[in-house]
Amino acid sequence: MGKKVVAAVALVGVIALSYLSFKWWPHSGVFSTARFDQTQWLAKVPDQLDSTCYRGNMAYDIRDRVLRSGMAAQEVLDLLGRPDFHSPTEFRYVLGMCSGLGFDYDDLHVFFNPQGRVERVSVIQH
């Protein structure tokens, strides 16, 4: 009976730590480790780095400090360059494989209102 209790407690501990790690990582981890550097952001990514988190460390700084609500789409283009994907209401910039186990890409999404002004900015895992 004692071994089963120890095993159950250990299992609960592993589950709790895993849960906390997965909650921490995308919200406080890699995305918040560096300030925006336009030169680094615009640099061409070599093929060997394509599966890394090559832009993720600047994502929260861009979201929280660099891009402001009401900015024109052209201002975003001047700062971040051409988006990887775009529509009239959204620009998406690939950050790399930053979250979880490293098999899904994360993107910086810039959403625009009907007047072409920044409405909100989000970091989303795909």
mmCIF file with all atom_site columns, C-alpha atoms in Angstrom, residues 12-114:
data_model
loop_
_atom_site.group_PDB
_atom_site.id
_atom_site.type_symbol
_atom_site.label_atom_id
_atom_site.label_alt_id
_atom_site.label_comp_id
_atom_site.label_asym_id
_atom_site.label_entity_id
_atom_site.label_seq_id
_atom_site.pdbx_PDB_ins_code
_atom_site.Cartn_x
_atom_site.Cartn_y
_atom_site.Cartn_z
_atom_site.occupancy
_atom_site.B_iso_or_equiv
_atom_site.pdbx_formal_charge
_atom_site.auth_seq_id
_atom_site.auth_comp_id
_atom_site.auth_asym_id
_atom_site.auth_atom_id
_atom_site.pdbx_PDB_model_num
ATOM 1   C CA . VAL A 1 12  ? 0.418   13.879 -9.407  1.00 0.00 ? 12  VAL A CA 1
ATOM 2   C CA . GLY A 1 13  ? 3.650   15.854 -8.947  1.00 0.00 ? 13  GLY A CA 1
ATOM 3   C CA . VAL A 1 14  ? 4.841   15.122 -12.483 1.00 0.00 ? 14  VAL A CA 1
ATOM 4   C CA . ILE A 1 15  ? 1.438   16.079 -13.915 1.00 0.00 ? 15  ILE A CA 1
ATOM 5   C CA . ALA A 1 16  ? 1.375   19.311 -11.887 1.00 0.00 ? 16  ALA A CA 1
ATOM 6   C CA . LEU A 1 17  ? 4.918   20.290 -12.931 1.00 0.00 ? 17  LEU A CA 1
ATOM 7   C CA . SER A 1 18  ? 4.182   19.478 -16.566 1.00 0.00 ? 18  SER A CA 1
ATOM 8   C CA . TYR A 1 19  ? 1.025   21.570 -16.486 1.00 0.00 ? 19  TYR A CA 1
ATOM 9   C CA . LEU A 1 20  ? 2.791   24.516 -14.869 1.00 0.00 ? 20  LEU A CA 1
ATOM 10  C CA . SER A 1 21  ? 5.675   24.271 -17.352 1.00 0.00 ? 21  SER A CA 1
ATOM 11  C CA . PHE A 1 22  ? 3.338   24.311 -20.340 1.00 0.00 ? 22  PHE A CA 1
ATOM 12  C CA . LYS A 1 23  ? 1.420   27.258 -18.862 1.00 0.00 ? 23  LYS A CA 1
ATOM 13  C CA . TRP A 1 24  ? 4.631   29.180 -18.070 1.00 0.00 ? 24  TRP A CA 1
ATOM 14  C CA . TRP A 1 25  ? 6.525   28.540 -21.310 1.00 0.00 ? 25  TRP A CA 1
ATOM 15  C CA . PRO A 1 26  ? 4.229   30.279 -23.826 1.00 0.00 ? 26  PRO A CA 1
ATOM 16  C CA . HIS A 1 27  ? 3.241   33.081 -21.435 1.00 0.00 ? 27  HIS A CA 1
ATOM 17  C CA . SER A 1 28  ? 6.474   33.995 -19.688 1.00 0.00 ? 28  SER A CA 1
ATOM 18  C CA . GLY A 1 29  ? 9.182   31.890 -21.232 1.00 0.00 ? 29  GLY A CA 1
ATOM 19  C CA . VAL A 1 30  ? 10.892  32.313 -24.566 1.00 0.00 ? 30  VAL A CA 1
ATOM 20  C CA . PHE A 1 31  ? 8.571   35.065 -25.853 1.00 0.00 ? 31  PHE A CA 1
ATOM 21  C CA . SER A 1 32  ? 9.649   37.585 -23.245 1.00 0.00 ? 32  SER A CA 1
ATOM 22  C CA . THR A 1 33  ? 13.405  37.250 -23.198 1.00 0.00 ? 33  THR A CA 1
ATOM 23  C CA . ALA A 1 34  ? 14.588  40.078 -25.494 1.00 0.00 ? 34  ALA A CA 1
ATOM 24  C CA . ARG A 1 35  ? 13.781  43.568 -26.662 1.00 0.00 ? 35  ARG A CA 1
ATOM 25  C CA . PHE A 1 36  ? 12.891  44.159 -30.297 1.00 0.00 ? 36  PHE A CA 1
ATOM 26  C CA . ASP A 1 37  ? 15.931  44.453 -32.563 1.00 0.00 ? 37  ASP A CA 1
ATOM 27  C CA . GLN A 1 38  ? 14.904  45.421 -36.086 1.00 0.00 ? 38  GLN A CA 1
ATOM 28  C CA . THR A 1 39  ? 18.132  44.173 -37.669 1.00 0.00 ? 39  THR A CA 1
ATOM 29  C CA . GLN A 1 40  ? 17.787  40.760 -36.033 1.00 0.00 ? 40  GLN A CA 1
ATOM 30  C CA . TRP A 1 41  ? 14.047  40.644 -36.838 1.00 0.00 ? 41  TRP A CA 1
ATOM 31  C CA . LEU A 1 42  ? 14.594  41.398 -40.540 1.00 0.00 ? 42  LEU A CA 1
ATOM 32  C CA . ALA A 1 43  ? 17.629  39.105 -40.955 1.00 0.00 ? 43  ALA A CA 1
ATOM 33  C CA . LYS A 1 44  ? 17.208  36.204 -43.383 1.00 0.00 ? 44  LYS A CA 1
ATOM 34  C CA . VAL A 1 45  ? 16.811  32.944 -41.518 1.00 0.00 ? 45  VAL A CA 1
ATOM 35  C CA . PRO A 1 46  ? 19.138  30.179 -42.743 1.00 0.00 ? 46  PRO A CA 1
ATOM 36  C CA . ASP A 1 47  ? 17.426  26.866 -43.507 1.00 0.00 ? 47  ASP A CA 1
ATOM 37  C CA . GLN A 1 48  ? 19.192  25.160 -40.588 1.00 0.00 ? 48  GLN A CA 1
ATOM 38  C CA . LEU A 1 49  ? 17.514  27.594 -38.144 1.00 0.00 ? 49  LEU A CA 1
ATOM 39  C CA . ASP A 1 50  ? 14.029  27.242 -39.639 1.00 0.00 ? 50  ASP A CA 1
ATOM 40  C CA . SER A 1 51  ? 12.968  24.750 -36.955 1.00 0.00 ? 51  SER A CA 1
ATOM 41  C CA . THR A 1 52  ? 14.183  26.944 -34.072 1.00 0.00 ? 52  THR A CA 1
ATOM 42  C CA . CYS A 1 53  ? 12.493  29.817 -32.248 1.00 0.00 ? 53  CYS A CA 1
ATOM 43  C CA . TYR A 1 54  ? 14.429  32.374 -34.290 1.00 0.00 ? 54  TYR A CA 1
ATOM 44  C CA . ARG A 1 55  ? 12.174  35.411 -33.618 1.00 0.00 ? 55  ARG A CA 1
ATOM 45  C CA . GLY A 1 56  ? 10.159  34.324 -30.598 1.00 0.00 ? 56  GLY A CA 1
ATOM 46  C CA . ASN A 1 57  ? 12.272  36.041 -27.971 1.00 0.00 ? 57  ASN A CA 1
ATOM 47  C CA . MET A 1 58  ? 11.144  39.474 -29.243 1.00 0.00 ? 58  MET A CA 1
ATOM 48  C CA . ALA A 1 59  ? 7.428   38.676 -29.576 1.00 0.00 ? 59  ALA A CA 1
ATOM 49  C CA . TYR A 1 60  ? 6.138   40.051 -26.282 1.00 0.00 ? 60  TYR A CA 1
ATOM 50  C CA . ASP A 1 61  ? 8.232   43.197 -26.574 1.00 0.00 ? 61  ASP A CA 1
ATOM 51  C CA . ILE A 1 62  ? 6.728   43.844 -30.003 1.00 0.00 ? 62  ILE A CA 1
ATOM 52  C CA . ARG A 1 63  ? 3.234   43.099 -28.734 1.00 0.00 ? 63  ARG A CA 1
ATOM 53  C CA . ASP A 1 64  ? 3.526   45.122 -25.522 1.00 0.00 ? 64  ASP A CA 1
ATOM 54  C CA . ARG A 1 65  ? 5.829   48.004 -26.412 1.00 0.00 ? 65  ARG A CA 1
ATOM 55  C CA . VAL A 1 66  ? 6.639   48.368 -30.109 1.00 0.00 ? 66  VAL A CA 1
ATOM 56  C CA . LEU A 1 67  ? 3.259   48.094 -31.842 1.00 0.00 ? 67  LEU A CA 1
ATOM 57  C CA . ARG A 1 68  ? 0.577   50.393 -30.493 1.00 0.00 ? 68  ARG A CA 1
ATOM 58  C CA . SER A 1 69  ? -3.140  50.370 -31.000 1.00 0.00 ? 69  SER A CA 1
ATOM 59  C CA . GLY A 1 70  ? -4.050  52.760 -33.806 1.00 0.00 ? 70  GLY A CA 1
ATOM 60  C CA . MET A 1 71  ? -0.781  52.453 -35.757 1.00 0.00 ? 71  MET A CA 1
ATOM 61  C CA . ALA A 1 72  ? -1.198  52.406 -39.541 1.00 0.00 ? 72  ALA A CA 1
ATOM 62  C CA . ALA A 1 73  ? -0.418  49.224 -41.463 1.00 0.00 ? 73  ALA A CA 1
ATOM 63  C CA . GLN A 1 74  ? 2.418   51.050 -43.229 1.00 0.00 ? 74  GLN A CA 1
ATOM 64  C CA . GLU A 1 75  ? 4.034   51.828 -39.868 1.00 0.00 ? 75  GLU A CA 1
ATOM 65  C CA . VAL A 1 76  ? 3.947   48.111 -39.035 1.00 0.00 ? 76  VAL A CA 1
ATOM 66  C CA . LEU A 1 77  ? 5.519   47.319 -42.409 1.00 0.00 ? 77  LEU A CA 1
ATOM 67  C CA . ASP A 1 78  ? 8.218   49.935 -41.794 1.00 0.00 ? 78  ASP A CA 1
ATOM 68  C CA . LEU A 1 79  ? 9.104   48.290 -38.463 1.00 0.00 ? 79  LEU A CA 1
ATOM 69  C CA . LEU A 1 80  ? 8.621   44.571 -39.123 1.00 0.00 ? 80  LEU A CA 1
ATOM 70  C CA . GLY A 1 81  ? 8.936   44.299 -42.887 1.00 0.00 ? 81  GLY A CA 1
ATOM 71  C CA . ARG A 1 82  ? 6.767   42.257 -45.201 1.00 0.00 ? 82  ARG A CA 1
ATOM 72  C CA . PRO A 1 83  ? 4.601   39.736 -43.328 1.00 0.00 ? 83  PRO A CA 1
ATOM 73  C CA . ASP A 1 84  ? 4.841   36.023 -44.043 1.00 0.00 ? 84  ASP A CA 1
ATOM 74  C CA . PHE A 1 85  ? 1.064   35.932 -44.564 1.00 0.00 ? 85  PHE A CA 1
ATOM 75  C CA . HIS A 1 86  ? -1.348  38.812 -44.921 1.00 0.00 ? 86  HIS A CA 1
ATOM 76  C CA . SER A 1 87  ? -4.922  39.826 -45.592 1.00 0.00 ? 87  SER A CA 1
ATOM 77  C CA . PRO A 1 88  ? -6.644  43.208 -45.414 1.00 0.00 ? 88  PRO A CA 1
ATOM 78  C CA . THR A 1 89  ? -7.333  42.644 -41.703 1.00 0.00 ? 89  THR A CA 1
ATOM 79  C CA . GLU A 1 90  ? -4.243  40.748 -40.537 1.00 0.00 ? 90  GLU A CA 1
ATOM 80  C CA . PHE A 1 91  ? -0.474  40.431 -40.874 1.00 0.00 ? 91  PHE A CA 1
ATOM 81  C CA . ARG A 1 92  ? 1.220   37.225 -39.652 1.00 0.00 ? 92  ARG A CA 1
ATOM 82  C CA . TYR A 1 93  ? 4.928   36.969 -38.930 1.00 0.00 ? 93  TYR A CA 1
ATOM 83  C CA . VAL A 1 94  ? 6.431   33.527 -38.281 1.00 0.00 ? 94  VAL A CA 1
ATOM 84  C CA . LEU A 1 95  ? 8.381   33.391 -35.007 1.00 0.00 ? 95  LEU A CA 1
ATOM 85  C CA . GLY A 1 96  ? 9.674   29.846 -35.392 1.00 0.00 ? 96  GLY A CA 1
ATOM 86  C CA . MET A 1 97  ? 8.973   26.683 -33.402 1.00 0.00 ? 97  MET A CA 1
ATOM 87  C CA . CYS A 1 98  ? 8.803   28.115 -29.899 1.00 0.00 ? 98  CYS A CA 1
ATOM 88  C CA . SER A 1 99  ? 6.050   26.400 -27.911 1.00 0.00 ? 99  SER A CA 1
ATOM 89  C CA . GLY A 1 100 ? 5.457   22.969 -26.557 1.00 0.00 ? 100 GLY A CA 1
ATOM 90  C CA . LEU A 1 101 ? 7.610   20.224 -27.998 1.00 0.00 ? 101 LEU A CA 1
ATOM 91  C CA . GLY A 1 102 ? 8.880   22.194 -30.992 1.00 0.00 ? 102 GLY A CA 1
ATOM 92  C CA . PHE A 1 103 ? 6.722   20.804 -33.768 1.00 0.00 ? 103 PHE A CA 1
ATOM 93  C CA . ASP A 1 104 ? 4.260   23.678 -34.203 1.00 0.00 ? 104 ASP A CA 1
ATOM 94  C CA . TYR A 1 105 ? 5.088   27.129 -35.490 1.00 0.00 ? 105 TYR A CA 1
ATOM 95  C CA . ASP A 1 106 ? 4.232   30.255 -33.522 1.00 0.00 ? 106 ASP A CA 1
ATOM 96  C CA . ASP A 1 107 ? 3.222   33.472 -35.227 1.00 0.00 ? 107 ASP A CA 1
ATOM 97  C CA . LEU A 1 108 ? 2.907   37.111 -34.298 1.00 0.00 ? 108 LEU A CA 1
ATOM 98  C CA . HIS A 1 109 ? -0.550  38.192 -35.510 1.00 0.00 ? 109 HIS A CA 1
ATOM 99  C CA . VAL A 1 110 ? -1.259  41.872 -36.079 1.00 0.00 ? 110 VAL A CA 1
ATOM 100 C CA . PHE A 1 111 ? -4.993  42.528 -36.474 1.00 0.00 ? 111 PHE A CA 1
ATOM 101 C CA . PHE A 1 112 ? -6.295  45.670 -38.160 1.00 0.00 ? 112 PHE A CA 1
ATOM 102 C CA . ASN A 1 113 ? -9.628  47.444 -37.891 1.00 0.00 ? 113 ASN A CA 1
ATOM 103 C CA . PRO A 1 114 ? -11.617 48.416 -41.038 1.00 0.00 ? 114 PRO A CA 1
#
